[in-house]
PDB file of C-alpha atoms in Angstrom:
ATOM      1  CA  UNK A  30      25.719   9.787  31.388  1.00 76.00           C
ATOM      2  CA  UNK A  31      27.866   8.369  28.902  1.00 92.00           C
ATOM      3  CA  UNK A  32      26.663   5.717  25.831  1.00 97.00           C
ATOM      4  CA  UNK A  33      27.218   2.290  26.319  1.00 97.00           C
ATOM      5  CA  UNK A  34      28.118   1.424  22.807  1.00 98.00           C
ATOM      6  CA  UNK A  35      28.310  -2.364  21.334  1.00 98.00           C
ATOM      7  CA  UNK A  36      30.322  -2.280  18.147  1.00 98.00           C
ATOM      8  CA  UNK A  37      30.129  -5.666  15.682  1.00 97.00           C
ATOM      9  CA  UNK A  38      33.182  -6.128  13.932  1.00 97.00           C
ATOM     10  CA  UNK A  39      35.417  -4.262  16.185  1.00 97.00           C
ATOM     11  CA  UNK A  40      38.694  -5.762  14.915  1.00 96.00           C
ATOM     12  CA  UNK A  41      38.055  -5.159  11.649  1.00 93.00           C
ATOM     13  CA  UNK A  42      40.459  -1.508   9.733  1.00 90.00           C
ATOM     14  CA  UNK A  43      36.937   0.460  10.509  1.00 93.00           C
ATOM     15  CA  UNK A  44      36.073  -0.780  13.963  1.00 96.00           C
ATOM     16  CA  UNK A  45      39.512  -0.718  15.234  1.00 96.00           C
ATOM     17  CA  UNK A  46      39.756   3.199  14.597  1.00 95.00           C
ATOM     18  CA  UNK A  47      36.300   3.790  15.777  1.00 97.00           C
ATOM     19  CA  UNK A  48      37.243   1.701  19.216  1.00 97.00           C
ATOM     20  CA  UNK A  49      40.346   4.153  19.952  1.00 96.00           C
ATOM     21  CA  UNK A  50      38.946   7.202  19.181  1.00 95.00           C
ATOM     22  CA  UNK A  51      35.800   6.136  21.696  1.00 96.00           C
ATOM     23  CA  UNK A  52      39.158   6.704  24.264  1.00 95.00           C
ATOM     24  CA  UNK A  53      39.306  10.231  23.451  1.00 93.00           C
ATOM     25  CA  UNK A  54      35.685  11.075  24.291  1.00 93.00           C
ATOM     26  CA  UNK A  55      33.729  11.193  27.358  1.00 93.00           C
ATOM     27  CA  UNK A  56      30.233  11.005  26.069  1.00 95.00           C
ATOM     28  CA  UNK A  57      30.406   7.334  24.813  1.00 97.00           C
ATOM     29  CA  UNK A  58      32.401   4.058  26.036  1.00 97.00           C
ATOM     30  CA  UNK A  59      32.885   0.839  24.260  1.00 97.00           C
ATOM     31  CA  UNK A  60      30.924  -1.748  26.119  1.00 97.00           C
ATOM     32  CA  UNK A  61      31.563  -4.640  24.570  1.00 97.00           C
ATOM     33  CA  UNK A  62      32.991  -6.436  20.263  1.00 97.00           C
ATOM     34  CA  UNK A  63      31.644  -9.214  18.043  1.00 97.00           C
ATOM     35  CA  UNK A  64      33.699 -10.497  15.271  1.00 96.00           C
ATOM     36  CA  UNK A  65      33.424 -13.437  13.070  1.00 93.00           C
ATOM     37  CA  UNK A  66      33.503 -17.318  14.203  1.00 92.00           C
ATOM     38  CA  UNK A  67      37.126 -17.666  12.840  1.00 93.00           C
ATOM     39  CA  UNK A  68      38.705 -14.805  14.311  1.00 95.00           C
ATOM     40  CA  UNK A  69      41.610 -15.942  16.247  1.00 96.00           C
ATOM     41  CA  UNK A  70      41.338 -13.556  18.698  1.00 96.00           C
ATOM     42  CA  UNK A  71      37.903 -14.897  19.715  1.00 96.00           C
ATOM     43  CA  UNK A  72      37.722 -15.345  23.541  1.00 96.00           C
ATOM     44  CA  UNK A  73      40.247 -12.549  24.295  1.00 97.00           C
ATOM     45  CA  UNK A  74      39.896  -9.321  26.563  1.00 98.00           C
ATOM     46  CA  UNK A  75      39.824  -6.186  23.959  1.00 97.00           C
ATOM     47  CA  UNK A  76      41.998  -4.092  26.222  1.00 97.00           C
ATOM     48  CA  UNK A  77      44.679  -7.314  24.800  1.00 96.00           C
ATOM     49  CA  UNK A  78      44.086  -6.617  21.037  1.00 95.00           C
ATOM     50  CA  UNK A  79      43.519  -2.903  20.894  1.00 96.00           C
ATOM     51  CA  UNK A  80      44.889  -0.120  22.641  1.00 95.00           C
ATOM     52  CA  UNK A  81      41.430   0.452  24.461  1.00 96.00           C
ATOM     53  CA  UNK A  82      40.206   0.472  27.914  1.00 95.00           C
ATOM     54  CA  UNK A  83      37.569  -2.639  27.204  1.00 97.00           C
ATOM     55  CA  UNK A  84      38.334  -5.324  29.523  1.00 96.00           C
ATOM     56  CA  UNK A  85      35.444  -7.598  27.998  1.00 97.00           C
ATOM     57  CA  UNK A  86      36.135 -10.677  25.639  1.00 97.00           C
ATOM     58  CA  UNK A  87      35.639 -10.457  21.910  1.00 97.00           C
ATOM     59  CA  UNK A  88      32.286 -12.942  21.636  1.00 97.00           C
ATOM     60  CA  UNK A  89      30.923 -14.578  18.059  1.00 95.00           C
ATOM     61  CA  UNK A  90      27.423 -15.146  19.560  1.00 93.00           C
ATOM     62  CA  UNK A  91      25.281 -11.768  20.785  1.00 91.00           C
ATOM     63  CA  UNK A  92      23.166 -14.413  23.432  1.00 87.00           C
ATOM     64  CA  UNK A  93      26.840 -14.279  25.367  1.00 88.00           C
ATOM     65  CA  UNK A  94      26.282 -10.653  26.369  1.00 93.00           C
ATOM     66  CA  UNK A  95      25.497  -9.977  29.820  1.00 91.00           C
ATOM     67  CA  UNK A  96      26.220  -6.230  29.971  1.00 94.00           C
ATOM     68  CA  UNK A  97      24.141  -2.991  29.429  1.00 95.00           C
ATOM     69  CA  UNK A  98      23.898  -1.617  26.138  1.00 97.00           C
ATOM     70  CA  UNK A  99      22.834   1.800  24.905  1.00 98.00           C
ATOM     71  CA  UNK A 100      23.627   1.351  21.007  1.00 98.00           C
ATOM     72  CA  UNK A 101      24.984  -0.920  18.425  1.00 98.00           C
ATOM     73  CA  UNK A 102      27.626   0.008  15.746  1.00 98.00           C
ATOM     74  CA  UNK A 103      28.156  -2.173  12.725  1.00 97.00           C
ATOM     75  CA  UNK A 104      30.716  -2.285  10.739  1.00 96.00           C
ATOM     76  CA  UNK A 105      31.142  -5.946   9.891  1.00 94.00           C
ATOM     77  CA  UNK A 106      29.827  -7.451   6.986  1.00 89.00           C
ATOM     78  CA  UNK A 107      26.875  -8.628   5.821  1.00 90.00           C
ATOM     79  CA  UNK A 108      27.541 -12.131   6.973  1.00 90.00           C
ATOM     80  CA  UNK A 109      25.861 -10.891  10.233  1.00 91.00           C
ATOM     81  CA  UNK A 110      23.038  -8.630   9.090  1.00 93.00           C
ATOM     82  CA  UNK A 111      20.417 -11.050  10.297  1.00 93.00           C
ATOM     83  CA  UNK A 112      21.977 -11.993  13.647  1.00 92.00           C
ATOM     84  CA  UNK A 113      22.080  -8.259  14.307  1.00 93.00           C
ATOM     85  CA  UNK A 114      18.743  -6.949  13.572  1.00 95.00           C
ATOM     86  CA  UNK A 115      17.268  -9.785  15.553  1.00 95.00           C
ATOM     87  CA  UNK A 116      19.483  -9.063  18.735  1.00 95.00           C
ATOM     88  CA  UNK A 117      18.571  -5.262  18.537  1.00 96.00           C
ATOM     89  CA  UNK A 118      14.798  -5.810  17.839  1.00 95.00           C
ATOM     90  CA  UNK A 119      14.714  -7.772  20.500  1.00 94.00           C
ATOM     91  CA  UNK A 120      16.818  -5.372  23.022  1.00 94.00           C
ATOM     92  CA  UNK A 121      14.834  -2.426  20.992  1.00 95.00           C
ATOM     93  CA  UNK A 122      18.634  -0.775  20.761  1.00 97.00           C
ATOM     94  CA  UNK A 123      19.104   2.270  18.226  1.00 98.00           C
ATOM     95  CA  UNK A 124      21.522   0.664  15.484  1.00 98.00           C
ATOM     96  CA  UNK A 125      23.665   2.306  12.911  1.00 98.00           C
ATOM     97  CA  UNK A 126      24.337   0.248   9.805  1.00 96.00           C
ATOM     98  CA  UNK A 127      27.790   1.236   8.405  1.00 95.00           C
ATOM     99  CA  UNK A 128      28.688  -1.960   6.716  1.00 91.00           C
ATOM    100  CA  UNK A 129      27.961  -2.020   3.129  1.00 86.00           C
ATOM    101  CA  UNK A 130      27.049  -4.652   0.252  1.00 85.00           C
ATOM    102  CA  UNK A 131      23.688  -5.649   1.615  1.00 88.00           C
ATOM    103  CA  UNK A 132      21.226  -6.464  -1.114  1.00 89.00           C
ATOM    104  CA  UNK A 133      17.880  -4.688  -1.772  1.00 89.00           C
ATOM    105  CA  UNK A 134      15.914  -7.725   0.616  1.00 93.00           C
ATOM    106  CA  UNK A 135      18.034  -6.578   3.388  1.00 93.00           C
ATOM    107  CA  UNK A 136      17.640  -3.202   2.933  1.00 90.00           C
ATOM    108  CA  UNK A 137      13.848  -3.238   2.563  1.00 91.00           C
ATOM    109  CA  UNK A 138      13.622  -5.201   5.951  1.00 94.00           C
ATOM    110  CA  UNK A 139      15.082  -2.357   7.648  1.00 95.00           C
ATOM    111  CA  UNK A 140      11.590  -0.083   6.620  1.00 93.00           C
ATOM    112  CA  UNK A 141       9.915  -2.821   9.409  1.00 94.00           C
ATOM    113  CA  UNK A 142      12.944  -3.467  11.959  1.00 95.00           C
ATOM    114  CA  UNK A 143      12.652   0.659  12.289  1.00 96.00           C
ATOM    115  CA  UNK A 144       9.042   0.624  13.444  1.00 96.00           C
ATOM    116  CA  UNK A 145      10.388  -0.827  16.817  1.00 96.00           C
ATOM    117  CA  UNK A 146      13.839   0.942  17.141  1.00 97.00           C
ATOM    118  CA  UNK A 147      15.940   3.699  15.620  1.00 98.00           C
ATOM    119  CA  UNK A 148      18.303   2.546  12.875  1.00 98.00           C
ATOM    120  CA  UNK A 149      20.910   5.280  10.821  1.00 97.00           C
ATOM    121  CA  UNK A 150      21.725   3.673   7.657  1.00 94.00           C
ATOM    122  CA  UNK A 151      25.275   5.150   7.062  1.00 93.00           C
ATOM    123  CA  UNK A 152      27.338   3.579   3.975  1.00 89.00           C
ATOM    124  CA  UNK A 153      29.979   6.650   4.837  1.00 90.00           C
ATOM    125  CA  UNK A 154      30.094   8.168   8.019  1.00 92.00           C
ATOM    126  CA  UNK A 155      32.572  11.231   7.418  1.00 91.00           C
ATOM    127  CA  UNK A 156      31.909  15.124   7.078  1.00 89.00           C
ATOM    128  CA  UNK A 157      33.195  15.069   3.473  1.00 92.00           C
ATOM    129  CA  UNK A 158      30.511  12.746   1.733  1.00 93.00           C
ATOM    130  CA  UNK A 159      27.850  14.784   3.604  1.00 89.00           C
ATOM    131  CA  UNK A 160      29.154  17.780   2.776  1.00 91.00           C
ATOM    132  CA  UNK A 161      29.632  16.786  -1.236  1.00 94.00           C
ATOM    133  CA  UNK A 162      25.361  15.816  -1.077  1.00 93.00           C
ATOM    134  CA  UNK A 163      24.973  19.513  -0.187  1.00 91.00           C
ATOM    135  CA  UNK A 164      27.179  20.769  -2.682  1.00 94.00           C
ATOM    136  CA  UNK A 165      25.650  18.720  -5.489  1.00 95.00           C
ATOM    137  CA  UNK A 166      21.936  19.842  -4.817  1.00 94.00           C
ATOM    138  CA  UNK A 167      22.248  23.299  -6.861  1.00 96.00           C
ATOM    139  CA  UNK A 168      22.380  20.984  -9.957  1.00 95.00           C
ATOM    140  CA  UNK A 169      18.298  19.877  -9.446  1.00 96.00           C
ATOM    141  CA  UNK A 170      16.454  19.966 -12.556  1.00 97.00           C
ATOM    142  CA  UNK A 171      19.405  21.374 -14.428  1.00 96.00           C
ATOM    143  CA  UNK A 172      18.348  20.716 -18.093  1.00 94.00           C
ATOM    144  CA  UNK A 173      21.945  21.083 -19.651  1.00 95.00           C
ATOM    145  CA  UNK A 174      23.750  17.707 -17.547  1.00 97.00           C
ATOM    146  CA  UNK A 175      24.436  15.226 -20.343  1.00 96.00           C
ATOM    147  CA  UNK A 176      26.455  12.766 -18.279  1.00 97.00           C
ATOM    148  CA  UNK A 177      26.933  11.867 -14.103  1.00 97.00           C
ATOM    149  CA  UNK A 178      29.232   9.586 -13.084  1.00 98.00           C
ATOM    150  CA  UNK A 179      30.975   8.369 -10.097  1.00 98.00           C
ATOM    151  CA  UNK A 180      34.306   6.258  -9.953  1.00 98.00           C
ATOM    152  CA  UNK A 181      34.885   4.901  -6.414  1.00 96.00           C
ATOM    153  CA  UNK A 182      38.461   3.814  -5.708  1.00 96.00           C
ATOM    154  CA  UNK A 183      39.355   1.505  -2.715  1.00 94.00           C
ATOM    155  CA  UNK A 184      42.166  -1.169  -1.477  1.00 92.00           C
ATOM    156  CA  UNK A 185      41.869  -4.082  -3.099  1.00 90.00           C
ATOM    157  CA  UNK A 186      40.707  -6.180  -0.203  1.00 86.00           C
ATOM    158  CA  UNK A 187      37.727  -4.239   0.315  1.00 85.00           C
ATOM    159  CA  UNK A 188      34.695  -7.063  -0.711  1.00 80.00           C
ATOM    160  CA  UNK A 189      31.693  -4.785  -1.986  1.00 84.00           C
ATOM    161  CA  UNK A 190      32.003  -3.609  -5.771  1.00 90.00           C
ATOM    162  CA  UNK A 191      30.464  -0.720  -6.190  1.00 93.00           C
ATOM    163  CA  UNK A 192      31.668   0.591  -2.605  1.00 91.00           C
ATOM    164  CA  UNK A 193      28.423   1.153  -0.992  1.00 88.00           C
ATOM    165  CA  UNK A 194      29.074   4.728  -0.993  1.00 92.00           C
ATOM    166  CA  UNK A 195      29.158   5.299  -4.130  1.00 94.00           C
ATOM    167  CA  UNK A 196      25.507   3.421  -4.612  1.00 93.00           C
ATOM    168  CA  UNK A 197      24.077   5.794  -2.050  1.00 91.00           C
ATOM    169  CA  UNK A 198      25.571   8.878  -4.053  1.00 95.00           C
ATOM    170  CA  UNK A 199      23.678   7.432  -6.919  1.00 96.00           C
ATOM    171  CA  UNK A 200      20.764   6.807  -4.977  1.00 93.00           C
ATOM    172  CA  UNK A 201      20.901  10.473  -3.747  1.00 94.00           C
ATOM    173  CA  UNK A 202      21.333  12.051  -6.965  1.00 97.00           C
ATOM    174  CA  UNK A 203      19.116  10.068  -8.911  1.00 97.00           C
ATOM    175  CA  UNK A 204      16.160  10.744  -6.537  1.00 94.00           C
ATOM    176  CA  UNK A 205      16.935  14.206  -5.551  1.00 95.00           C
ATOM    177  CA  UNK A 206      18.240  16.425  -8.742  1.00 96.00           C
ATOM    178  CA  UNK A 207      15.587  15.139 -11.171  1.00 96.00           C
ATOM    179  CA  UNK A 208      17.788  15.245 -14.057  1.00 96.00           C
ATOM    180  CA  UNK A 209      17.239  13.782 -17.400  1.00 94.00           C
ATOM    181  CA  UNK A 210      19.984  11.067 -17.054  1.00 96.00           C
ATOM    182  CA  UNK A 211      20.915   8.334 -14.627  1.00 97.00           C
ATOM    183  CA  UNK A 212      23.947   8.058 -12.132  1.00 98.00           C
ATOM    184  CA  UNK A 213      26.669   5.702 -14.192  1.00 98.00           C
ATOM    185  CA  UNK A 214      29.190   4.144 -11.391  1.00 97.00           C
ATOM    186  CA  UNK A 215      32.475   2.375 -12.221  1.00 97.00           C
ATOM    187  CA  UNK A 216      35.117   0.734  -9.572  1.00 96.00           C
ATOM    188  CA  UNK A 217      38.666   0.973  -9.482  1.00 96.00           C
ATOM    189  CA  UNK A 218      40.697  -1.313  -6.939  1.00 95.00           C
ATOM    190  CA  UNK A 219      44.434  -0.675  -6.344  1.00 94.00           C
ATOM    191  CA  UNK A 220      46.797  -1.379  -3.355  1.00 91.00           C
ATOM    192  CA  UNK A 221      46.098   1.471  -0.212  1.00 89.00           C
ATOM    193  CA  UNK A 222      43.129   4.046  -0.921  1.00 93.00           C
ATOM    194  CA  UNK A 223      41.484   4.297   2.539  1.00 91.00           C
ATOM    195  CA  UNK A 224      38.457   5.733  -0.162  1.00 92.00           C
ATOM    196  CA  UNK A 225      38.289   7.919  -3.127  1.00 95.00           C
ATOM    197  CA  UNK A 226      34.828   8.972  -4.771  1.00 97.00           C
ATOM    198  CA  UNK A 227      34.557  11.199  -8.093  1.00 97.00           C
ATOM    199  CA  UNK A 228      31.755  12.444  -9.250  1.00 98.00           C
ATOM    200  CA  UNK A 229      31.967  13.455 -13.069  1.00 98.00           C
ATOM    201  CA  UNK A 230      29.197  15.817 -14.017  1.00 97.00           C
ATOM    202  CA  UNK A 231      28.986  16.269 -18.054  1.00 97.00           C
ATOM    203  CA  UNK A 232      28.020  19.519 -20.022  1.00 95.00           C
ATOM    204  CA  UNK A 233      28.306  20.261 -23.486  1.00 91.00           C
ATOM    205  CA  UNK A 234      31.455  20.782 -23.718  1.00 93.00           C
ATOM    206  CA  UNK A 235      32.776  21.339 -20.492  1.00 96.00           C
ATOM    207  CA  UNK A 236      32.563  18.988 -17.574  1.00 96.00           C
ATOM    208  CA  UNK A 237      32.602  19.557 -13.342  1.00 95.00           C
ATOM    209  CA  UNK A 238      34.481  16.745 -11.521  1.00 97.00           C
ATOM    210  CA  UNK A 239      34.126  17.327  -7.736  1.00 96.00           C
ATOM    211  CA  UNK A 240      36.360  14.507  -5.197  1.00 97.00           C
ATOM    212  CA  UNK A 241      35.863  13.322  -1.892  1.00 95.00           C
ATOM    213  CA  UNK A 242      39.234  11.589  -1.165  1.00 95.00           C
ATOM    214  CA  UNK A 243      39.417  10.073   2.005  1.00 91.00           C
ATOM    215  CA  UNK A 244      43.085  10.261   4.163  1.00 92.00           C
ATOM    216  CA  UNK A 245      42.574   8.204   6.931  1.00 90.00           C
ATOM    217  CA  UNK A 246      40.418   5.918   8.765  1.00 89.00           C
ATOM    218  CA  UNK A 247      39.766   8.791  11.492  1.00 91.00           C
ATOM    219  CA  UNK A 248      36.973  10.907   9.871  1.00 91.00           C
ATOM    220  CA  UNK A 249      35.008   7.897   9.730  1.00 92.00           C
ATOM    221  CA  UNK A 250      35.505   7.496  13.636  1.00 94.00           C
ATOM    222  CA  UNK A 251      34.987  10.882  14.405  1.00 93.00           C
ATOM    223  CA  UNK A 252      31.535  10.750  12.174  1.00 94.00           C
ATOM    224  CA  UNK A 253      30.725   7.858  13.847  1.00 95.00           C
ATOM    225  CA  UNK A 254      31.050   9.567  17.088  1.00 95.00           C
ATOM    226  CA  UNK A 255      28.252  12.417  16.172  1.00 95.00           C
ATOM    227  CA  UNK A 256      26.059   9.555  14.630  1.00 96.00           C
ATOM    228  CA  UNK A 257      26.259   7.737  17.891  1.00 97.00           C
ATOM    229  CA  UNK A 258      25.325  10.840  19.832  1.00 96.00           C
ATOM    230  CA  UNK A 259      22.003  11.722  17.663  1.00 96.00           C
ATOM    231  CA  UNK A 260      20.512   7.940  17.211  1.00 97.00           C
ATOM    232  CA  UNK A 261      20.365   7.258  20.881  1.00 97.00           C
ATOM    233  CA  UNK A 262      18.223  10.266  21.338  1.00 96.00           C
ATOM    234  CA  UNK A 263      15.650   9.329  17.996  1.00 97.00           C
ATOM    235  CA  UNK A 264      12.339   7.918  17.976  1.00 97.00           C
ATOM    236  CA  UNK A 265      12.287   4.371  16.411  1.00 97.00           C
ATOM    237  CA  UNK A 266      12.469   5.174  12.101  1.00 97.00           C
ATOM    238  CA  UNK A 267      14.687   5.105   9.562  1.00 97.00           C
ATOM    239  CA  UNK A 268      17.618   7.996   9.429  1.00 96.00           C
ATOM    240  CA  UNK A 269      20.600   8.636   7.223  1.00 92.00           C
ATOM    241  CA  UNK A 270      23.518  10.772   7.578  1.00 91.00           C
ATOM    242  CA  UNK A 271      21.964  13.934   5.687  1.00 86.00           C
ATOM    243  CA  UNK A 272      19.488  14.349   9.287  1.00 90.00           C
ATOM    244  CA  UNK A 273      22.260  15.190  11.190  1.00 88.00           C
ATOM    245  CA  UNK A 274      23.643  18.595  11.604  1.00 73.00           C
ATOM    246  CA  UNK A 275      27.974  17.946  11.646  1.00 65.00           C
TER     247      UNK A 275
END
């Protein structure tokens, strides 16, 4: 049977890709979009906006769905963190968070929304940033690192500074390799990058820079896909991307 999936901010660079790549698979169907109060397209069938099946209207308010639901996607903002967790709590829906810039509050309510259903915290949902956590755990404990950093470079109309990626690769290092320095992380904007992420790793006198450089939009869809697939099957708890085998 395939996955009814609910995706909040579907019109958005992210949620559009997502959307049309759901055409290409059988195991999941869009079911329904939320975008913001303002959007002008507020009202309107999806299959008019996107080039997607949908035929239901793109809502503001979640009490104005009447449809079946398997799963919630988000990849808003954080404007609509609250509204969110409330509707799935209530619906006890699995939900993957894959907006960033939340702050720590937010975060830290998740630990207690996750007691009643699943929820995949996911600041990057491609192959590439999972596959760069792997490659970095080798370095745990390594006594010679003098220096880690990360520069994160995105379009300049992305809101969040420091992209929440690069946070969680911060967050990952500095509580898995147990080194004796802390994760430094500086921001570049510029016109187009869909998402570049550097991480600098400081010897003596030699350094290791290893680059996750993001192409298009699409490997975020496609890891959305898989993340879609596992959460609907989990237990209510808290998951991240590193639990699921790509």
């Amino acid at each position: 049977m395939s996955i009814s999936l609910f995706i909040s901010g579907v019109t958005g660079k992210l949620g559009k890709v997502v959307a049309e790549e759901l055409e290409n698979t059988e195991s999941i169907f869009l079911a329904g979009g939320h975008a913001s109060a303002s959007n002008k397209n507020l009202g309107k069938p999806l299959n008019s906006i996107l080039n997607i099946e949908c035929k239901e209207n793109l809502i503001s308010d979640f009490n104005n769905i009447d449809y079946k639901i398997d799963a919630v996607l988000d990849v808003s903002s954080v404007d609509n963190f609250q509204h969110l967790t409330e509707f799935c709590l209530k619906k006890e829906l699995p939900f993957i968070l894959a907006s960033t810039g939340h702050s720590e509050d937010q975060l830290s309510s998740l630990k207690k929304y996750s007691e009643d259903f699943p929820i995949l915290i996911a600041p990057n949902l491609s192959l590439g940033i999972n596959l760069l956590k792997q490659s970095l755990l080798p370095l745990k404990n390594n006594e010679f690192i003098s220096k880690i950093e990360i520069t994160e470079t995105h379009h300049k109309e992305k809101k969040d500074s420091p992209s929440g990626t690069a946070k969680d690769l911060a967050e990952f290092i500095d509580k898995n390799l147990h080194l004796k320095v802390k994760t430094i992380v500086k921001s570049i904007r510029d016109e187009s990058s869909v998402g570049i992420h550097e991480v600098k790793i400081s010897l003596d006198n030699d350094e290791l820079i290893i680059t996750h450089n993001a192409f298009d939009r699409k490997i975020f869809a496609k890891g959305a896909i898989k993340a879609i697939e596992w959460i609907v099957a989990q237990k209510p708890g808290l998951y991240s991307m590193q639990e699921i085998s790509f």
